[in-house]
Amino acid sequence: MAGVKDVARLAGVSVATVSRVLNDSAPVTEATRARVLAAVDELGYRPNAVARSLRTDTTRTIGLVIGDILNPFFTELARAIEDEARSAGYSVVIGNADERPERQDHYVRTLLEQRVDGLLLCPTAEITPLVRDVASGGVPLVFLDRTLPGLDVPTVRADGTAAIGALVSHLAGLGHRRVAFVSGPALLSTGRERTAAFTAALRAAGLPVRPEYLEAGDFQAASGRAAAARLLDLPAPPEVIVAGDNLMTLGALDEIRARGLAVPGDVGIASYDDVPWFTHVDPPVTAIGQPVQELGRRAVRALLERIGGRPVEPVVLDARLVVRRSCGEPGAEGNESEGSGRP
């Protein structure tokens, strides 16, 4: 089996440089990084963090790797996980992948080397060799929010299909016909699922599915603003923009405000993911809320079952529609109503 020295020799670099690349612990040039990763692939090298983690006693700690700590959804989720773990006598060590596979792997490897008892992972789109090894290597592992095809790992997530259907029915009931959607990346299961649910809901409501109204972002505010700009520049701009997460909603709102447009008089806005500050926007933002607290609780409980050697079934919870006034619905200031998530 190849070792780190073999990788260094093939790549023509030092062992320390290989370590820096694999652990994302210090800057290296892109050319050097590419040579090291090519050598890793050619030799089939796998760091032995998985094996080391299996030879340890319990530490009463669990590892959590989330997609983006700046996203309020993940921030609230991490807090819920920490609260539930603490009540069970566990501590949580958190890593922020920043939606980057190499950074995800750095934290997975680091957490295993710190001998956590199990891992909660919100995976990036790419199935990396390390994640594949962890999934098949006996480490207690639970995926959170997202799935990866071909890996036998239980997932705790929310299903927004019915809530998206309820949102589109609500928009149609308000008389909107031109409804646009800014999705997350198609490589992520959440991006694909929300786009599929939205287009199916349009058809069910008798609304047209117009390709120019389907934009893709990256779950970051800047991409939401850029997508909103493209949509608003269309000859027939949408009457409502639905953004696939709260940060892209914020970006879209920035673009709408920068153009001096009124919400909802000129264009409506709705969000997948609800956050507390949506109630303080004028007008308050209609949103699809995920059961974040329950997701965190169920994720910890599932992982503790895995740590105990017991089988775990996937957990799917329902998202819900929260109707406010950003799409044109009438009501007094601050009034809102919650839908069940089922149209």
mmCIF file of C-alpha atoms in Angstrom:
data_model
loop_
_atom_site.group_PDB
_atom_site.id
_atom_site.type_symbol
_atom_site.label_atom_id
_atom_site.label_comp_id
_atom_site.label_asym_id
_atom_site.label_seq_id
_atom_site.Cartn_x
_atom_site.Cartn_y
_atom_site.Cartn_z
ATOM 1 C CA MET A 1 0.000 0.000 0.000
ATOM 2 C CA ALA A 2 1.325 3.420 -0.955
ATOM 3 C CA GLY A 3 2.372 5.826 1.791
ATOM 4 C CA VAL A 4 2.825 9.551 2.076
ATOM 5 C CA LYS A 5 6.528 9.245 1.145
ATOM 6 C CA ASP A 6 5.565 7.538 -2.116
ATOM 7 C CA VAL A 7 3.177 10.387 -2.915
ATOM 8 C CA ALA A 8 5.896 12.958 -2.192
ATOM 9 C CA ARG A 9 8.407 11.106 -4.368
ATOM 10 C CA LEU A 10 6.037 10.805 -7.336
ATOM 11 C CA ALA A 11 4.931 14.440 -7.073
ATOM 12 C CA GLY A 12 8.483 15.698 -6.624
ATOM 13 C CA VAL A 13 7.718 17.523 -3.385
ATOM 14 C CA SER A 14 8.469 17.129 0.305
ATOM 15 C CA VAL A 15 6.391 15.058 2.722
ATOM 16 C CA ALA A 16 5.513 18.326 4.477
ATOM 17 C CA THR A 17 4.091 19.719 1.231
ATOM 18 C CA VAL A 18 1.961 16.613 0.749
ATOM 19 C CA SER A 19 0.662 17.088 4.281
ATOM 20 C CA ARG A 20 -0.154 20.744 3.604
ATOM 21 C CA VAL A 21 -2.140 19.820 0.490
ATOM 22 C CA LEU A 22 -4.066 16.954 2.082
ATOM 23 C CA ASN A 23 -4.838 18.886 5.262
ATOM 24 C CA ASP A 24 -5.418 22.253 3.577
ATOM 25 C CA SER A 25 -3.270 23.632 6.390
ATOM 26 C CA ALA A 26 -1.103 26.144 4.502
ATOM 27 C CA PRO A 27 -1.084 27.779 1.061
ATOM 28 C CA VAL A 28 0.590 25.987 -1.841
ATOM 29 C CA THR A 29 0.602 26.861 -5.531
ATOM 30 C CA GLU A 30 -2.146 25.433 -7.712
ATOM 31 C CA ALA A 31 0.469 23.619 -9.794
ATOM 32 C CA THR A 32 1.902 21.930 -6.695
ATOM 33 C CA ARG A 33 -1.565 21.032 -5.421
ATOM 34 C CA ALA A 34 -2.433 19.493 -8.789
ATOM 35 C CA ARG A 35 0.765 17.384 -8.820
ATOM 36 C CA VAL A 36 0.140 16.089 -5.309
ATOM 37 C CA LEU A 37 -3.496 15.224 -5.979
ATOM 38 C CA ALA A 38 -2.553 13.519 -9.247
ATOM 39 C CA ALA A 39 0.016 11.421 -7.374
ATOM 40 C CA VAL A 40 -2.576 10.551 -4.724
ATOM 41 C CA ASP A 41 -4.962 9.334 -7.430
ATOM 42 C CA GLU A 42 -2.311 7.429 -9.356
ATOM 43 C CA LEU A 43 -1.035 5.597 -6.280
ATOM 44 C CA GLY A 44 -4.459 5.106 -4.715
ATOM 45 C CA TYR A 45 -3.137 6.623 -1.500
ATOM 46 C CA ARG A 46 -5.585 6.893 1.379
ATOM 47 C CA PRO A 47 -4.677 8.633 4.648
ATOM 48 C CA ASN A 48 -5.107 6.240 7.540
ATOM 49 C CA ALA A 49 -7.334 8.507 9.609
ATOM 50 C CA VAL A 50 -10.239 6.094 9.226
ATOM 51 C CA ALA A 51 -8.215 3.133 10.456
ATOM 52 C CA ARG A 52 -6.782 5.120 13.372
ATOM 53 C CA SER A 53 -10.226 6.263 14.435
ATOM 54 C CA LEU A 54 -11.443 2.675 14.677
ATOM 55 C CA ARG A 55 -8.678 1.752 17.158
ATOM 56 C CA THR A 56 -9.683 4.225 19.840
ATOM 57 C CA ASP A 57 -11.861 4.193 22.927
ATOM 58 C CA THR A 58 -14.889 6.422 23.247
ATOM 59 C CA THR A 59 -14.247 10.155 23.663
ATOM 60 C CA ARG A 60 -17.847 11.366 24.155
ATOM 61 C CA THR A 61 -17.388 13.778 21.255
ATOM 62 C CA ILE A 62 -19.000 13.891 17.832
ATOM 63 C CA GLY A 63 -17.803 15.735 14.754
ATOM 64 C CA LEU A 64 -20.019 18.010 12.674
ATOM 65 C CA VAL A 65 -19.013 19.253 9.213
ATOM 66 C CA ILE A 66 -21.457 21.779 7.769
ATOM 67 C CA GLY A 67 -21.730 23.388 4.353
ATOM 68 C CA ASP A 68 -21.371 27.086 5.198
ATOM 69 C CA ILE A 69 -21.270 28.583 8.690
ATOM 70 C CA LEU A 70 -22.370 31.972 7.285
ATOM 71 C CA ASN A 71 -25.677 30.480 6.153
ATOM 72 C CA PRO A 72 -28.242 31.047 8.945
ATOM 73 C CA PHE A 73 -29.756 27.617 8.272
ATOM 74 C CA PHE A 74 -26.496 25.874 9.140
ATOM 75 C CA THR A 75 -25.836 28.167 12.090
ATOM 76 C CA GLU A 76 -29.189 27.325 13.652
ATOM 77 C CA LEU A 77 -28.733 23.654 12.803
ATOM 78 C CA ALA A 78 -25.330 23.536 14.489
ATOM 79 C CA ARG A 79 -26.807 25.094 17.630
ATOM 80 C CA ALA A 80 -29.621 22.534 17.712
ATOM 81 C CA ILE A 81 -27.111 19.707 17.300
ATOM 82 C CA GLU A 82 -24.907 21.077 20.054
ATOM 83 C CA ASP A 83 -27.854 21.395 22.442
ATOM 84 C CA GLU A 84 -29.057 17.851 21.796
ATOM 85 C CA ALA A 85 -25.560 16.372 22.030
ATOM 86 C CA ARG A 86 -24.874 18.169 25.308
ATOM 87 C CA SER A 87 -28.084 16.800 26.792
ATOM 88 C CA ALA A 88 -26.830 13.319 25.905
ATOM 89 C CA GLY A 89 -23.433 13.942 27.498
ATOM 90 C CA TYR A 90 -21.518 14.590 24.265
ATOM 91 C CA SER A 91 -19.470 17.521 23.021
ATOM 92 C CA VAL A 92 -19.490 18.694 19.390
ATOM 93 C CA VAL A 93 -16.475 19.731 17.326
ATOM 94 C CA ILE A 94 -17.498 21.734 14.259
ATOM 95 C CA GLY A 95 -15.793 22.200 10.895
ATOM 96 C CA ASN A 96 -16.942 24.590 8.163
ATOM 97 C CA ALA A 97 -16.483 23.086 4.686
ATOM 98 C CA ASP A 98 -17.386 26.355 2.944
ATOM 99 C CA GLU A 99 -18.963 24.131 0.237
ATOM 100 C CA ARG A 100 -15.481 22.979 -0.842
ATOM 101 C CA PRO A 101 -14.717 19.231 -1.107
ATOM 102 C CA GLU A 102 -11.051 19.653 -0.136
ATOM 103 C CA ARG A 103 -11.959 21.638 2.968
ATOM 104 C CA GLN A 104 -14.646 19.102 3.834
ATOM 105 C CA ASP A 105 -12.056 16.328 3.635
ATOM 106 C CA HIS A 106 -9.626 18.319 5.763
ATOM 107 C CA TYR A 107 -12.153 18.539 8.587
ATOM 108 C CA VAL A 108 -13.311 14.935 8.232
ATOM 109 C CA ARG A 109 -9.700 13.767 8.469
ATOM 110 C CA THR A 110 -8.942 16.100 11.375
ATOM 111 C CA LEU A 111 -12.019 15.032 13.321
ATOM 112 C CA LEU A 112 -11.198 11.366 12.881
ATOM 113 C CA GLU A 113 -7.638 11.994 14.041
ATOM 114 C CA GLN A 114 -9.090 13.712 17.109
ATOM 115 C CA ARG A 115 -10.914 10.433 17.770
ATOM 116 C CA VAL A 116 -14.505 11.613 17.656
ATOM 117 C CA ASP A 117 -16.986 8.824 18.267
ATOM 118 C CA GLY A 118 -18.961 9.577 15.103
ATOM 119 C CA LEU A 119 -19.539 12.114 12.346
ATOM 120 C CA LEU A 120 -22.461 14.234 11.185
ATOM 121 C CA LEU A 121 -21.689 15.407 7.657
ATOM 122 C CA CYS A 122 -23.505 17.802 5.351
ATOM 123 C CA PRO A 123 -21.708 16.569 2.232
ATOM 124 C CA THR A 124 -20.551 18.633 -0.682
ATOM 125 C CA ALA A 125 -21.679 17.563 -4.140
ATOM 126 C CA GLU A 126 -18.581 15.518 -4.875
ATOM 127 C CA ILE A 127 -18.136 12.006 -3.473
ATOM 128 C CA THR A 128 -14.486 12.216 -2.474
ATOM 129 C CA PRO A 129 -12.361 9.101 -1.883
ATOM 130 C CA LEU A 130 -12.106 9.941 1.810
ATOM 131 C CA VAL A 131 -15.882 10.222 2.275
ATOM 132 C CA ARG A 132 -16.319 6.954 0.398
ATOM 133 C CA ASP A 133 -13.763 5.289 2.693
ATOM 134 C CA VAL A 134 -15.446 6.656 5.820
ATOM 135 C CA ALA A 135 -18.862 5.508 4.588
ATOM 136 C CA SER A 136 -17.622 1.970 4.040
ATOM 137 C CA GLY A 137 -15.016 1.794 6.805
ATOM 138 C CA GLY A 138 -17.152 1.315 9.886
ATOM 139 C CA VAL A 139 -17.003 4.858 11.256
ATOM 140 C CA PRO A 140 -20.431 5.868 12.640
ATOM 141 C CA LEU A 141 -21.636 8.369 10.041
ATOM 142 C CA VAL A 142 -24.900 10.194 9.334
ATOM 143 C CA PHE A 143 -25.511 12.585 6.444
ATOM 144 C CA LEU A 144 -27.399 15.760 7.191
ATOM 145 C CA ASP A 145 -29.628 17.801 4.842
ATOM 146 C CA ARG A 146 -28.137 16.248 1.692
ATOM 147 C CA THR A 147 -27.767 12.807 0.164
ATOM 148 C CA LEU A 148 -25.028 11.258 -1.942
ATOM 149 C CA PRO A 149 -25.972 8.528 -4.440
ATOM 150 C CA GLY A 150 -24.391 5.121 -4.096
ATOM 151 C CA LEU A 151 -23.365 5.437 -0.436
ATOM 152 C CA ASP A 152 -25.149 3.406 2.234
ATOM 153 C CA VAL A 153 -25.380 6.165 4.826
ATOM 154 C CA PRO A 154 -28.558 7.181 6.681
ATOM 155 C CA THR A 155 -29.635 10.770 6.035
ATOM 156 C CA VAL A 156 -31.635 13.185 8.159
ATOM 157 C CA ARG A 157 -33.243 15.829 5.969
ATOM 158 C CA ALA A 158 -36.349 17.884 5.260
ATOM 159 C CA ASP A 159 -38.598 17.368 2.254
ATOM 160 C CA GLY A 160 -39.897 20.613 0.776
ATOM 161 C CA THR A 161 -41.916 19.126 -2.075
ATOM 162 C CA ALA A 162 -45.353 19.687 -0.544
ATOM 163 C CA ALA A 163 -44.411 23.110 0.819
ATOM 164 C CA ILE A 164 -43.176 24.233 -2.601
ATOM 165 C CA GLY A 165 -46.464 23.017 -4.070
ATOM 166 C CA ALA A 166 -48.326 25.046 -1.455
ATOM 167 C CA LEU A 167 -46.255 28.130 -2.270
ATOM 168 C CA VAL A 168 -46.901 27.898 -6.004
ATOM 169 C CA SER A 169 -50.626 27.350 -5.387
ATOM 170 C CA HIS A 170 -50.605 30.422 -3.167
ATOM 171 C CA LEU A 171 -48.906 32.499 -5.883
ATOM 172 C CA ALA A 172 -51.342 31.274 -8.519
ATOM 173 C CA GLY A 173 -54.215 32.157 -6.209
ATOM 174 C CA LEU A 174 -52.888 35.705 -6.013
ATOM 175 C CA GLY A 175 -53.050 35.889 -9.815
ATOM 176 C CA HIS A 176 -49.344 35.556 -10.566
ATOM 177 C CA ARG A 177 -48.467 33.856 -13.842
ATOM 178 C CA ARG A 178 -44.813 34.731 -14.359
ATOM 179 C CA VAL A 179 -42.973 33.015 -11.515
ATOM 180 C CA ALA A 180 -39.190 32.537 -11.530
ATOM 181 C CA PHE A 181 -36.992 30.245 -9.449
ATOM 182 C CA VAL A 182 -33.341 30.656 -8.457
ATOM 183 C CA SER A 183 -32.116 27.191 -7.540
ATOM 184 C CA GLY A 184 -29.020 25.971 -5.787
ATOM 185 C CA PRO A 185 -26.316 24.033 -7.654
ATOM 186 C CA ALA A 186 -27.615 21.096 -9.679
ATOM 187 C CA LEU A 187 -24.737 18.991 -8.304
ATOM 188 C CA LEU A 188 -26.246 19.189 -4.811
ATOM 189 C CA SER A 189 -29.230 17.000 -3.989
ATOM 190 C CA THR A 190 -31.011 19.986 -2.421
ATOM 191 C CA GLY A 191 -30.573 22.026 -5.601
ATOM 192 C CA ARG A 192 -31.942 19.255 -7.810
ATOM 193 C CA GLU A 193 -34.842 18.371 -5.540
ATOM 194 C CA ARG A 194 -36.072 21.948 -5.115
ATOM 195 C CA THR A 195 -35.914 22.650 -8.839
ATOM 196 C CA ALA A 196 -37.813 19.461 -9.679
ATOM 197 C CA ALA A 197 -40.456 20.231 -7.051
ATOM 198 C CA PHE A 198 -40.857 23.806 -8.305
ATOM 199 C CA THR A 199 -41.327 22.893 -11.960
ATOM 200 C CA ALA A 200 -43.752 20.095 -11.035
ATOM 201 C CA ALA A 201 -45.706 22.548 -8.882
ATOM 202 C CA LEU A 202 -45.926 25.053 -11.737
ATOM 203 C CA ARG A 203 -47.403 22.406 -14.012
ATOM 204 C CA ALA A 204 -49.840 21.264 -11.325
ATOM 205 C CA ALA A 205 -51.034 24.841 -10.866
ATOM 206 C CA GLY A 206 -51.420 25.377 -14.612
ATOM 207 C CA LEU A 207 -48.586 27.907 -14.743
ATOM 208 C CA PRO A 208 -46.063 27.966 -17.589
ATOM 209 C CA VAL A 209 -42.579 26.537 -17.091
ATOM 210 C CA ARG A 210 -40.385 29.055 -18.891
ATOM 211 C CA PRO A 211 -36.669 28.183 -19.163
ATOM 212 C CA GLU A 212 -35.672 31.846 -18.934
ATOM 213 C CA TYR A 213 -37.296 31.972 -15.499
ATOM 214 C CA LEU A 214 -35.143 29.115 -14.136
ATOM 215 C CA GLU A 215 -31.816 30.405 -12.829
ATOM 216 C CA ALA A 216 -29.095 28.548 -10.912
ATOM 217 C CA GLY A 217 -27.136 30.040 -8.029
ATOM 218 C CA ASP A 218 -24.696 28.636 -5.490
ATOM 219 C CA PHE A 219 -26.587 29.252 -2.227
ATOM 220 C CA GLN A 220 -24.621 32.499 -1.752
ATOM 221 C CA ALA A 221 -26.028 36.043 -1.692
ATOM 222 C CA ALA A 222 -23.977 37.266 -4.664
ATOM 223 C CA SER A 223 -25.398 34.569 -6.925
ATOM 224 C CA GLY A 224 -28.930 35.458 -5.840
ATOM 225 C CA ARG A 225 -28.358 39.075 -6.736
ATOM 226 C CA ALA A 226 -26.822 38.207 -10.119
ATOM 227 C CA ALA A 227 -29.701 35.849 -10.948
ATOM 228 C CA ALA A 228 -32.272 38.479 -9.946
ATOM 229 C CA ALA A 229 -30.540 41.016 -12.206
ATOM 230 C CA ARG A 230 -30.775 38.670 -15.181
ATOM 231 C CA LEU A 231 -34.432 37.939 -14.469
ATOM 232 C CA LEU A 232 -35.372 41.592 -14.041
ATOM 233 C CA ASP A 233 -33.617 42.484 -17.315
ATOM 234 C CA LEU A 234 -35.852 40.124 -19.305
ATOM 235 C CA PRO A 235 -38.309 41.738 -21.755
ATOM 236 C CA ALA A 236 -41.113 40.227 -19.656
ATOM 237 C CA PRO A 237 -39.626 40.032 -16.146
ATOM 238 C CA PRO A 238 -41.198 37.702 -13.579
ATOM 239 C CA GLU A 239 -43.895 38.901 -11.249
ATOM 240 C CA VAL A 240 -42.400 36.852 -8.393
ATOM 241 C CA ILE A 241 -38.882 35.561 -7.742
ATOM 242 C CA VAL A 242 -38.586 32.483 -5.526
ATOM 243 C CA ALA A 243 -35.038 31.958 -4.237
ATOM 244 C CA GLY A 244 -33.764 28.520 -3.274
ATOM 245 C CA ASP A 245 -32.259 29.566 0.072
ATOM 246 C CA ASN A 246 -32.183 32.506 2.467
ATOM 247 C CA LEU A 247 -28.838 33.957 1.331
ATOM 248 C CA MET A 248 -29.885 34.048 -2.323
ATOM 249 C CA THR A 249 -33.130 35.690 -1.182
ATOM 250 C CA LEU A 250 -31.066 38.382 0.503
ATOM 251 C CA GLY A 251 -29.082 38.920 -2.703
ATOM 252 C CA ALA A 252 -32.251 39.122 -4.784
ATOM 253 C CA LEU A 253 -33.710 41.670 -2.363
ATOM 254 C CA ASP A 254 -30.537 43.747 -2.650
ATOM 255 C CA GLU A 255 -30.929 43.855 -6.435
ATOM 256 C CA ILE A 256 -34.623 44.717 -6.228
ATOM 257 C CA ARG A 257 -33.939 47.560 -3.785
ATOM 258 C CA ALA A 258 -30.987 48.835 -5.847
ATOM 259 C CA ARG A 259 -33.324 49.250 -8.827
ATOM 260 C CA GLY A 260 -35.830 51.187 -6.789
ATOM 261 C CA LEU A 261 -38.497 48.537 -7.276
ATOM 262 C CA ALA A 262 -41.304 48.010 -4.779
ATOM 263 C CA VAL A 263 -42.046 44.670 -3.115
ATOM 264 C CA PRO A 264 -44.582 43.321 -3.931
ATOM 265 C CA GLY A 265 -45.940 46.100 -6.165
ATOM 266 C CA ASP A 266 -43.283 45.701 -8.860
ATOM 267 C CA VAL A 267 -42.003 42.218 -8.057
ATOM 268 C CA GLY A 268 -42.738 39.705 -5.317
ATOM 269 C CA ILE A 269 -40.121 37.687 -3.446
ATOM 270 C CA ALA A 270 -40.278 34.377 -1.593
ATOM 271 C CA SER A 271 -37.623 32.185 -0.004
ATOM 272 C CA TYR A 272 -36.861 28.548 0.596
ATOM 273 C CA ASP A 273 -35.574 28.680 4.194
ATOM 274 C CA ASP A 274 -37.087 30.940 6.768
ATOM 275 C CA VAL A 275 -34.986 33.139 9.058
ATOM 276 C CA PRO A 276 -36.062 35.382 11.954
ATOM 277 C CA TRP A 277 -35.205 38.636 10.207
ATOM 278 C CA PHE A 278 -37.703 37.919 7.410
ATOM 279 C CA THR A 279 -40.439 39.127 9.769
ATOM 280 C CA HIS A 280 -38.653 42.488 10.126
ATOM 281 C CA VAL A 281 -38.364 43.198 6.387
ATOM 282 C CA ASP A 282 -40.951 45.549 4.933
ATOM 283 C CA PRO A 283 -42.988 43.760 3.755
ATOM 284 C CA PRO A 284 -42.296 40.527 5.699
ATOM 285 C CA VAL A 285 -41.036 37.753 3.439
ATOM 286 C CA THR A 286 -43.058 34.680 2.554
ATOM 287 C CA ALA A 287 -40.868 31.628 3.114
ATOM 288 C CA ILE A 288 -40.660 27.864 3.345
ATOM 289 C CA GLY A 289 -39.426 26.975 6.803
ATOM 290 C CA GLN A 290 -37.484 23.824 7.562
ATOM 291 C CA PRO A 291 -37.862 22.139 10.977
ATOM 292 C CA VAL A 292 -34.282 22.988 11.908
ATOM 293 C CA GLN A 293 -34.493 22.222 15.626
ATOM 294 C CA GLU A 294 -36.032 18.814 14.991
ATOM 295 C CA LEU A 295 -33.494 18.082 12.254
ATOM 296 C CA GLY A 296 -30.691 18.728 14.725
ATOM 297 C CA ARG A 297 -32.273 16.585 17.430
ATOM 298 C CA ARG A 298 -33.007 13.681 15.102
ATOM 299 C CA ALA A 299 -29.526 13.831 13.568
ATOM 300 C CA VAL A 300 -27.831 13.496 16.950
ATOM 301 C CA ARG A 301 -30.144 10.687 17.998
ATOM 302 C CA ALA A 302 -29.490 8.833 14.741
ATOM 303 C CA LEU A 303 -25.735 9.180 15.153
ATOM 304 C CA LEU A 304 -25.835 7.946 18.741
ATOM 305 C CA GLU A 305 -27.735 4.892 17.530
ATOM 306 C CA ARG A 306 -24.984 4.296 14.974
ATOM 307 C CA ILE A 307 -22.324 4.733 17.636
ATOM 308 C CA GLY A 308 -24.156 2.131 19.698
ATOM 309 C CA GLY A 309 -24.030 -0.285 16.770
ATOM 310 C CA ARG A 310 -27.747 -0.166 16.057
ATOM 311 C CA PRO A 311 -29.337 0.190 12.600
ATOM 312 C CA VAL A 312 -30.762 3.576 11.632
ATOM 313 C CA GLU A 313 -33.456 4.347 9.084
ATOM 314 C CA PRO A 314 -33.410 7.581 7.032
ATOM 315 C CA VAL A 315 -35.338 10.473 8.575
ATOM 316 C CA VAL A 316 -37.437 12.768 6.360
ATOM 317 C CA LEU A 317 -39.312 15.672 7.935
ATOM 318 C CA ASP A 318 -41.793 18.033 6.264
ATOM 319 C CA ALA A 319 -41.008 21.660 5.531
ATOM 320 C CA ARG A 320 -43.869 24.161 5.810
ATOM 321 C CA LEU A 321 -45.064 27.280 4.047
ATOM 322 C CA VAL A 322 -45.171 30.530 6.034
ATOM 323 C CA VAL A 323 -47.315 33.098 4.207
ATOM 324 C CA ARG A 324 -46.456 36.743 4.770
ATOM 325 C CA ARG A 325 -46.916 39.774 2.495
ATOM 326 C CA SER A 326 -43.954 39.863 0.114
ATOM 327 C CA CYS A 327 -45.904 38.333 -2.775
ATOM 328 C CA GLY A 328 -48.973 40.563 -2.564
ATOM 329 C CA GLU A 329 -51.138 38.946 0.059
ATOM 330 C CA PRO A 330 -53.283 41.326 2.081
ATOM 331 C CA GLY A 331 -53.097 41.648 5.841
ATOM 332 C CA ALA A 332 -52.229 43.962 8.677
ATOM 333 C CA GLU A 333 -48.619 44.870 9.412
ATOM 334 C CA GLY A 334 -46.791 41.919 10.914
ATOM 335 C CA ASN A 335 -49.657 39.481 10.248
ATOM 336 C CA GLU A 336 -48.653 36.054 9.020
ATOM 337 C CA SER A 337 -50.130 32.621 8.681
ATOM 338 C CA GLU A 338 -48.568 29.207 8.468
ATOM 339 C CA GLY A 339 -49.511 26.511 6.011
ATOM 340 C CA SER A 340 -49.141 22.814 6.661
ATOM 341 C CA GLY A 341 -46.878 22.422 3.657
ATOM 342 C CA ARG A 342 -49.596 20.582 1.755
ATOM 343 C CA PRO A 343 -51.455 22.412 -1.013
#
